[in-house]
Tab-separated table of C-alpha atoms in Angstrom:
chain	number	residue	atom	x	y	z
A	123	MET	CA	-85.047	-138.460	47.624
A	124	GLU	CA	-86.088	-134.838	47.343
A	125	GLU	CA	-83.076	-132.569	47.512
A	126	LEU	CA	-83.205	-129.698	49.971
A	127	GLN	CA	-82.084	-126.348	48.610
A	128	GLN	CA	-82.053	-122.892	50.091
A	129	GLU	CA	-84.347	-120.573	48.168
A	130	PRO	CA	-83.908	-116.844	47.396
A	131	ILE	CA	-84.650	-114.286	50.091
A	132	GLN	CA	-87.828	-112.247	49.662
A	133	VAL	CA	-88.355	-109.064	51.664
A	134	ASN	CA	-91.815	-107.773	52.552
A	135	ILE	CA	-92.648	-104.890	54.879
A	136	ILE	CA	-95.597	-105.569	57.180
A	137	VAL	CA	-97.334	-103.569	59.893
A	138	ASN	CA	-97.223	-105.138	63.312
A	139	ARG	CA	-100.291	-103.844	65.114
A	140	HIS	CA	-99.777	-105.990	68.194
A	141	ASP	CA	-96.355	-104.764	69.240
A	142	ASN	CA	-94.967	-101.531	70.639
A	143	ARG	CA	-92.769	-101.247	67.545
A	144	SER	CA	-94.244	-99.200	64.732
A	145	THR	CA	-93.360	-101.524	61.865
A	146	GLY	CA	-91.847	-104.929	61.303
A	147	VAL	CA	-89.780	-106.647	58.690
A	148	HIS	CA	-90.772	-110.105	57.487
A	149	ILE	CA	-87.935	-111.805	55.623
A	150	GLU	CA	-88.878	-115.249	54.387
A	151	ARG	CA	-86.882	-117.964	52.753
A	152	THR	CA	-87.503	-121.674	52.678
A	153	ASP	CA	-85.315	-122.222	55.696
A	154	GLN	CA	-85.849	-119.065	57.728
A	155	VAL	CA	-88.522	-116.614	58.882
A	156	VAL	CA	-87.643	-113.285	60.507
A	157	HIS	CA	-90.287	-111.217	62.226
A	158	ASN	CA	-91.494	-108.222	64.170
A	159	VAL	CA	-88.740	-105.786	65.037
A	160	GLU	CA	-88.701	-102.052	64.479
A	161	GLN	CA	-87.148	-100.992	61.178
A	162	SER	CA	-87.253	-97.383	60.039
A	163	THR	CA	-87.904	-96.636	56.392
A	164	VAL	CA	-85.462	-93.966	55.268
A	165	THR	CA	-84.676	-92.482	51.918
A	166	SER	CA	-82.118	-89.801	52.625
A	167	THR	CA	-79.332	-88.957	55.037
A	168	PRO	CA	-80.349	-86.643	57.896
A	169	PRO	CA	-78.710	-83.212	57.400
A	170	LEU	CA	-76.811	-83.285	60.677
A	171	ILE	CA	-75.286	-86.671	59.929
A	172	LYS	CA	-74.051	-85.525	56.536
A	173	ASP	CA	-71.179	-83.833	58.366
A	174	VAL	CA	-69.891	-87.255	59.347
A	175	GLU	CA	-69.639	-88.180	55.668
A	176	SER	CA	-67.750	-85.004	54.829
A	177	ASN	CA	-64.005	-84.649	54.619
A	178	GLN	CA	-64.287	-81.012	55.616
A	179	GLY	CA	-64.412	-81.764	59.332
A	180	SER	CA	-61.198	-82.333	61.288
A	181	TYR	CA	-60.300	-84.479	64.227
A	182	SER	CA	-57.249	-83.578	66.249
A	183	GLY	CA	-57.135	-86.660	68.455
A	184	PHE	CA	-56.575	-89.360	65.864
A	185	LEU	CA	-53.437	-91.438	66.381
A	186	GLN	CA	-51.490	-88.501	67.775
A	187	SER	CA	-48.364	-90.552	68.275
A	188	ASP	CA	-48.345	-91.357	64.581
A	189	VAL	CA	-49.167	-87.928	63.184
A	190	THR	CA	-46.287	-86.287	61.341
A	191	SER	CA	-47.632	-82.708	61.741
A	192	ARG	CA	-47.061	-81.925	58.108
A	193	LYS	CA	-49.204	-81.067	55.132
A	194	PRO	CA	-49.793	-83.777	52.541
A	195	THR	CA	-47.550	-83.837	49.493
A	196	PHE	CA	-48.946	-83.463	46.001
A	197	GLU	CA	-48.566	-87.211	45.468
A	198	GLU	CA	-50.424	-87.985	48.683
A	199	MET	CA	-53.246	-85.587	47.862
A	200	PHE	CA	-53.759	-87.198	44.468
A	201	SER	CA	-52.971	-90.807	45.353
A	202	PRO	CA	-55.394	-93.515	44.178
A	203	GLY	CA	-58.842	-93.081	45.728
A	204	ILE	CA	-59.362	-95.448	48.631
A	205	VAL	CA	-63.022	-95.982	47.804
A	206	GLU	CA	-62.128	-96.891	44.231
A	207	LEU	CA	-59.553	-99.398	45.477
A	208	LEU	CA	-62.148	-100.947	47.771
A	209	GLU	CA	-64.631	-101.182	44.908
A	210	ASP	CA	-61.953	-102.986	42.890
A	211	ARG	CA	-61.465	-105.380	45.842
A	212	LYS	CA	-57.875	-104.254	46.288
A	213	TYR	CA	-58.252	-104.325	50.058
A	214	SER	CA	-54.602	-104.505	51.065
A	215	GLU	CA	-53.666	-101.655	48.761
A	216	ALA	CA	-56.581	-99.579	50.019
A	217	TYR	CA	-55.487	-100.185	53.608
A	218	CYS	CA	-51.915	-99.109	52.860
A	219	VAL	CA	-53.038	-95.896	51.153
A	220	SER	CA	-55.500	-95.129	53.945
A	221	ARG	CA	-52.944	-95.888	56.662
A	222	LYS	CA	-50.457	-93.524	55.028
A	223	ARG	CA	-53.124	-90.829	54.880
A	224	MET	CA	-53.792	-91.251	58.602
A	225	LYS	CA	-50.197	-90.167	59.311
A	226	ILE	CA	-50.726	-86.769	57.715
A	227	ASP	CA	-51.384	-83.699	59.863
A	228	SER	CA	-54.628	-84.363	61.769
A	229	ALA	CA	-56.117	-81.122	60.412
A	230	PHE	CA	-56.504	-82.967	57.120
A	231	ILE	CA	-58.233	-85.991	58.689
A	232	GLY	CA	-62.028	-85.859	58.891
A	233	PRO	CA	-64.757	-88.218	60.135
A	234	ARG	CA	-65.194	-89.612	56.648
A	235	ASP	CA	-61.493	-90.599	56.580
A	236	LEU	CA	-61.948	-92.388	59.895
A	237	THR	CA	-64.984	-94.254	58.599
A	238	ILE	CA	-63.223	-95.427	55.450
A	239	HIS	CA	-60.105	-96.436	57.367
A	240	TYR	CA	-62.265	-98.500	59.731
A	241	VAL	CA	-63.637	-100.381	56.723
A	242	CYS	CA	-60.112	-100.937	55.426
A	243	CYS	CA	-58.977	-102.277	58.787
A	244	ILE	CA	-61.877	-104.734	58.945
A	245	LEU	CA	-61.311	-105.978	55.404
A	246	VAL	CA	-57.647	-106.780	56.101
A	247	GLU	CA	-58.486	-108.093	59.593
A	248	GLU	CA	-56.614	-105.424	61.539
A	249	SER	CA	-59.079	-105.794	64.398
A	250	ASN	CA	-57.217	-103.856	67.080
A	251	GLU	CA	-56.704	-100.871	64.818
A	252	ALA	CA	-60.380	-101.033	63.791
A	253	ILE	CA	-61.419	-100.841	67.447
A	254	GLN	CA	-59.182	-97.825	67.937
A	255	ILE	CA	-60.678	-96.098	64.911
A	256	ARG	CA	-64.194	-96.785	66.146
A	257	GLU	CA	-63.420	-95.269	69.524
A	258	GLN	CA	-61.896	-92.202	67.856
A	259	LEU	CA	-65.000	-91.737	65.721
A	260	LYS	CA	-67.244	-92.185	68.764
A	261	THR	CA	-65.334	-89.405	70.496
A	262	THR	CA	-65.821	-87.172	67.474
A	263	ILE	CA	-69.557	-87.826	67.439
A	264	GLN	CA	-69.897	-87.326	71.193
A	265	GLN	CA	-68.506	-83.828	70.775
A	266	ARG	CA	-71.599	-82.978	68.716
A	267	SER	CA	-74.657	-83.080	70.973
A	268	GLU	CA	-77.041	-83.012	68.022
A	269	PHE	CA	-75.811	-86.454	66.907
A	270	THR	CA	-78.331	-88.545	68.817
A	271	ALA	CA	-78.433	-92.323	68.852
A	272	ALA	CA	-81.570	-92.258	66.704
A	273	LYS	CA	-79.892	-90.085	64.049
A	274	ILE	CA	-76.845	-92.342	63.999
A	275	LYS	CA	-79.038	-95.425	63.604
A	276	THR	CA	-80.979	-93.754	60.787
A	277	HIS	CA	-77.675	-92.931	59.103
A	278	ALA	CA	-76.737	-96.616	59.299
A	279	ASP	CA	-80.083	-97.538	57.711
A	280	VAL	CA	-79.339	-95.145	54.844
A	281	LEU	CA	-75.913	-96.708	54.351
A	282	VAL	CA	-77.493	-100.174	54.081
A	283	SER	CA	-79.936	-98.888	51.464
A	284	LYS	CA	-76.952	-97.548	49.498
A	285	GLY	CA	-75.100	-100.843	49.717
A	286	LYS	CA	-72.424	-99.435	52.062
A	287	VAL	CA	-72.865	-102.306	54.475
A	288	MET	CA	-69.439	-102.277	56.137
A	289	GLU	CA	-69.855	-98.605	57.036
A	290	ALA	CA	-73.372	-99.333	58.258
A	291	ILE	CA	-72.031	-101.987	60.631
A	292	LEU	CA	-69.792	-99.361	62.229
A	293	PHE	CA	-72.651	-96.929	62.834
A	294	TYR	CA	-75.020	-99.603	64.151
A	295	GLN	CA	-72.360	-100.393	66.764
A	296	ILE	CA	-72.063	-96.769	67.798
A	297	ALA	CA	-75.830	-96.224	67.866
A	298	ALA	CA	-76.392	-99.286	70.057
A	299	GLU	CA	-73.865	-98.030	72.597
A	300	PHE	CA	-75.342	-94.516	72.556
A	301	TYR	CA	-78.903	-95.717	73.235
A	302	GLY	CA	-78.042	-96.873	76.724
A	303	THR	CA	-79.960	-99.576	78.589
A	304	ASP	CA	-82.056	-97.632	81.097
A	305	SER	CA	-85.486	-98.115	79.484
A	306	LYS	CA	-87.530	-100.588	77.486
A	307	ALA	CA	-87.472	-98.185	74.529
A	308	ALA	CA	-83.663	-98.194	74.599
A	309	LEU	CA	-83.558	-101.998	74.535
A	310	VAL	CA	-86.015	-102.091	71.630
A	311	ALA	CA	-83.757	-99.621	69.788
A	312	ILE	CA	-80.692	-101.800	70.377
A	313	THR	CA	-82.645	-104.763	69.011
A	314	SER	CA	-83.383	-102.733	65.873
A	315	CYS	CA	-79.627	-102.196	65.482
A	316	VAL	CA	-79.128	-105.968	65.603
A	317	LEU	CA	-81.756	-106.281	62.873
A	318	GLY	CA	-79.800	-103.712	60.878
A	319	MET	CA	-76.668	-105.805	61.299
A	320	LYS	CA	-78.545	-108.848	59.989
A	321	GLU	CA	-79.665	-106.879	56.948
A	322	SER	CA	-76.063	-105.772	56.475
A	323	ILE	CA	-75.110	-109.448	56.340
A	324	VAL	CA	-77.692	-109.975	53.601
A	325	GLY	CA	-76.054	-107.072	51.767
A	326	ILE	CA	-72.602	-108.622	52.142
A	327	LEU	CA	-73.823	-111.933	50.743
A	328	GLN	CA	-75.565	-110.226	47.843
A	329	LYS	CA	-72.259	-108.633	46.851
A	330	ASN	CA	-70.950	-112.157	46.218
A	331	GLU	CA	-67.435	-111.355	47.391
A	332	PRO	CA	-65.923	-114.575	48.810
A	333	GLU	CA	-63.019	-112.579	50.268
A	334	ILE	CA	-65.247	-110.901	52.849
A	335	LYS	CA	-67.839	-113.619	53.499
A	336	GLY	CA	-65.653	-114.960	56.308
A	337	LEU	CA	-65.963	-111.607	58.091
A	338	ILE	CA	-69.602	-112.368	58.847
A	339	GLN	CA	-68.668	-115.143	61.256
A	340	THR	CA	-65.460	-113.619	62.607
A	341	HIS	CA	-66.540	-109.973	62.879
A	342	VAL	CA	-70.223	-109.181	62.314
A	343	ILE	CA	-71.955	-111.921	64.312
A	344	PRO	CA	-69.681	-111.350	67.354
A	345	LEU	CA	-70.686	-107.660	67.232
A	346	MET	CA	-74.356	-108.691	67.207
A	347	ARG	CA	-73.697	-110.795	70.300
A	348	ASP	CA	-72.057	-107.780	71.952
A	349	MET	CA	-75.299	-105.861	71.406
A	350	ARG	CA	-77.271	-108.715	72.910
A	351	ASP	CA	-74.946	-108.545	75.925
A	352	LEU	CA	-75.789	-104.840	76.336
A	353	ILE	CA	-79.427	-105.830	76.744
A	354	GLN	CA	-78.614	-108.755	79.021
A	355	ARG	CA	-76.726	-106.481	81.414
A	356	SER	CA	-79.620	-104.035	81.794
A	357	ASN	CA	-81.057	-103.818	85.303
A	358	ASP	CA	-83.506	-100.987	84.616
A	359	VAL	CA	-86.354	-102.897	82.937
A	360	SER	CA	-88.452	-105.904	83.915
A	361	GLU	CA	-87.077	-109.383	83.426
A	362	GLY	CA	-89.815	-110.158	80.915
A	363	ASP	CA	-89.155	-107.094	78.752
A	364	ARG	CA	-85.418	-107.703	78.858
A	365	CYS	CA	-85.871	-111.363	77.942
A	366	LEU	CA	-88.059	-110.571	74.925
A	367	GLU	CA	-85.532	-108.141	73.457
A	368	GLU	CA	-82.670	-110.521	74.192
A	369	VAL	CA	-84.531	-113.342	72.443
A	370	HIS	CA	-85.266	-111.157	69.408
A	371	CYS	CA	-81.534	-110.427	69.172
A	372	LEU	CA	-80.732	-114.128	69.367
A	373	HIS	CA	-83.310	-114.752	66.651
A	374	TYR	CA	-81.536	-112.334	64.301
A	375	ILE	CA	-78.203	-113.908	65.183
A	376	GLU	CA	-79.425	-117.428	64.395
A	377	CYS	CA	-80.892	-116.154	61.110
A	378	SER	CA	-77.467	-114.771	60.218
A	379	GLU	CA	-75.786	-118.040	61.143
A	380	SER	CA	-78.247	-119.823	58.874
A	381	PHE	CA	-77.413	-117.491	55.983
A	382	ILE	CA	-73.761	-118.572	56.056
A	383	GLY	CA	-74.490	-122.242	56.654
A	384	ALA	CA	-73.249	-122.323	60.252
A	385	MET	CA	-75.914	-124.845	61.174
A	386	SER	CA	-74.381	-126.137	64.406
A	387	GLN	CA	-73.997	-122.599	65.757
A	388	GLN	CA	-77.524	-121.742	64.650
A	389	GLU	CA	-78.988	-124.722	66.473
A	390	SER	CA	-77.171	-123.708	69.664
A	391	THR	CA	-78.386	-120.113	69.365
A	392	VAL	CA	-82.014	-121.158	68.839
A	393	ASN	CA	-81.885	-123.487	71.838
A	394	GLU	CA	-80.328	-120.714	73.923
A	395	ALA	CA	-83.173	-118.365	73.024
A	396	MET	CA	-85.880	-120.944	73.676
A	397	SER	CA	-84.345	-121.884	77.027
A	398	ALA	CA	-84.332	-118.206	78.059
A	399	MET	CA	-88.037	-117.884	77.234
A	400	GLU	CA	-88.950	-121.096	79.029
A	401	ARG	CA	-86.999	-119.979	82.104
A	402	VAL	CA	-88.619	-116.532	82.297
A	403	PHE	CA	-92.140	-117.197	80.994
A	404	GLN	CA	-92.441	-120.939	81.695
A	405	GLU	CA	-95.681	-122.301	80.174
A	406	LYS	CA	-96.598	-118.823	78.913
A	407	ALA	CA	-93.670	-118.853	76.478
A	408	GLU	CA	-96.053	-120.292	73.885
A	409	THR	CA	-98.213	-117.162	74.046
A	410	TYR	CA	-95.491	-115.212	72.216
A	411	ALA	CA	-95.096	-115.420	68.441
A	412	ILE	CA	-91.292	-115.231	68.736
A	413	TYR	CA	-91.382	-118.674	70.376
A	414	GLY	CA	-93.106	-119.978	67.269
A	415	HIS	CA	-90.482	-118.312	65.069
A	416	LEU	CA	-87.721	-120.069	67.012
A	417	LEU	CA	-89.463	-123.429	66.635
A	418	HIS	CA	-89.827	-122.781	62.913
A	419	SER	CA	-86.123	-121.944	62.647
A	420	LEU	CA	-85.154	-125.061	64.572
A	421	GLY	CA	-87.372	-127.153	62.296
A	422	ASN	CA	-85.611	-125.693	59.256
A	423	ASN	CA	-82.271	-126.506	60.822
A	424	TYR	CA	-83.317	-130.118	61.349
A	425	LEU	CA	-84.546	-130.380	57.746
A	426	LEU	CA	-81.279	-129.058	56.382
A	427	THR	CA	-79.278	-131.447	58.547
A	428	SER	CA	-81.303	-134.563	57.603
A	429	ARG	CA	-83.390	-134.905	60.776
A	430	PRO	CA	-86.951	-134.889	59.370
A	431	ASN	CA	-88.626	-136.516	62.389
A	432	ALA	CA	-87.304	-133.834	64.728
A	433	ALA	CA	-88.233	-131.185	62.159
A	434	HIS	CA	-91.800	-132.509	62.000
A	435	LYS	CA	-92.190	-132.108	65.777
A	436	CYS	CA	-90.853	-128.527	65.653
A	437	PHE	CA	-93.192	-127.414	62.865
A	438	ALA	CA	-96.180	-129.026	64.577
A	439	LYS	CA	-95.371	-127.207	67.807
A	440	ALA	CA	-94.768	-123.950	65.903
A	441	ILE	CA	-98.272	-124.208	64.426
A	442	GLN	CA	-99.701	-124.789	67.886
A	443	THR	CA	-97.827	-121.743	69.198
A	444	TYR	CA	-99.065	-119.500	66.382
A	445	GLU	CA	-102.624	-120.629	67.052
A	446	THR	CA	-102.442	-119.425	70.679
A	447	ALA	CA	-99.996	-116.493	70.401
A	448	GLU	CA	-101.415	-113.292	71.869
A	449	ASP	CA	-99.102	-110.749	70.227
A	450	ILE	CA	-99.863	-111.121	66.498
A	451	SER	CA	-102.757	-110.005	64.327
A	452	ALA	CA	-105.204	-112.357	62.654
A	453	GLY	CA	-103.519	-111.833	59.297
A	454	GLU	CA	-100.064	-112.576	60.681
A	455	ARG	CA	-101.399	-115.672	62.444
A	456	ILE	CA	-102.728	-117.051	59.151
A	457	GLN	CA	-99.462	-116.254	57.381
A	458	GLU	CA	-97.250	-117.938	59.978
A	459	ILE	CA	-99.431	-121.030	60.281
A	460	ARG	CA	-99.468	-121.403	56.501
A	461	ALA	CA	-95.658	-121.187	56.339
A	462	SER	CA	-95.183	-123.772	59.096
A	463	LYS	CA	-97.776	-126.135	57.577
A	464	LYS	CA	-95.896	-125.996	54.281
A	465	LYS	CA	-92.712	-127.040	56.064
A	466	LEU	CA	-94.593	-129.658	58.079
A	467	ASP	CA	-95.706	-131.284	54.820
A	468	LYS	CA	-92.126	-131.250	53.554
A	469	ALA	CA	-90.922	-132.923	56.764
A	470	GLN	CA	-93.625	-135.594	56.410
A	471	ARG	CA	-92.486	-136.376	52.877
A	472	ARG	CA	-88.910	-136.672	54.115
A	473	CYS	CA	-89.968	-139.072	56.853
A	474	ARG	CA	-91.796	-141.318	54.357
A	475	SER	CA	-88.846	-141.416	51.974
A	476	GLU	CA	-86.404	-142.632	54.630
C-alpha cells in the first residue's frame, strides 16, 4: 500500500485579479492549499514603528505595584542578554532575568522590553502575565496617534520575515484589535492578520524547536480564533461579506491545525466553515473558490486518516466547484483543478488498493 507522507511547503506569490485584495499567497503542500488573502510584501521596518523596537522609550504605567523606583545596579545593567538566552533556548532563565528587569524603575523600561518580556511569558506559559504585558504595550502604542493599525500590521510582517515569529504574533493581535470591525476593509485587514499568524506558525515549525511546538495549539490557534470572533461580531457589513472573511479565517486556522497534525480539529474547522457558507449562500456557495479550497482540505484530511472513498468525493466536488467559481482567474482555475485532479487520482489508487 502506498504510504502517505506530508511533503515540504512551497511558497509562491500570485496576483489575485478577481478579489478586492491586491495580492494573494498560495501555499501548497501535498495535503493543504492556502489561497487568496491580502499579504503585504515588506522589506524594512517603517520608521515610526522603529521606536517600538527601541529601548530608548519609557513607559511609566508598567506593573506599577511591582516597580521598585530605583536605578538598575551594575550587575543588572550587564546581566546576560535576554535575547541571547532565548536564542539558546534557555526560556526559564530568560524569563527570570526579564522579570527582574521589569521591577526596575519604569523610566528604564521601554516598549522593546515589554515586547521581549511578552515573548518570555509565552514561552514559559505565564499566560496571565502575557495578557497584562500585551495590554500595557497596547496602551503605549495608543498614546502615539501615528501608530496606525496598518503600520503595526506591517511591522508584524517584517518581524516574520526576520524570523521573529513570537514577536510578530503579538503585533498581529494588536493590529487586529486596532482595525475595528466597522467596514469590509477592516474585516479584510483582520483576515490578513490571521494569515500572518498562520505564516508565523510555519516559522515556528521551521525552527524545529519541540519545546515551543505545543504553543501553536495552546496559544497561537486560540488567538486566531479570537480574531475570527472579532469578524463574527461585526454588525456593520453585509452578512455575505462577513461570512466570506470569517470563512477565510477558518481556512487559515484549519491549515494551521493540519500543520501540527491535529486532524480531528481540522476536520471540525473545515466543516464549520463549509456549513457557514451553505447557510449564508446556499446553492451559490459553489460559486466561490474558497468553497473549493475547503473541499480540497477536507479531502486531504480524509486521505491522511485512511478514508479514501470520502476523499475521492471531496476532490471530485472541489473540481466541480473550481470549474464554476466566479471569483478566480482563468490561470488560477487551471491551477486549482490540476491540484485537485492530482489528489483525486491518489484517492482512486487508495480505493483500489483496499
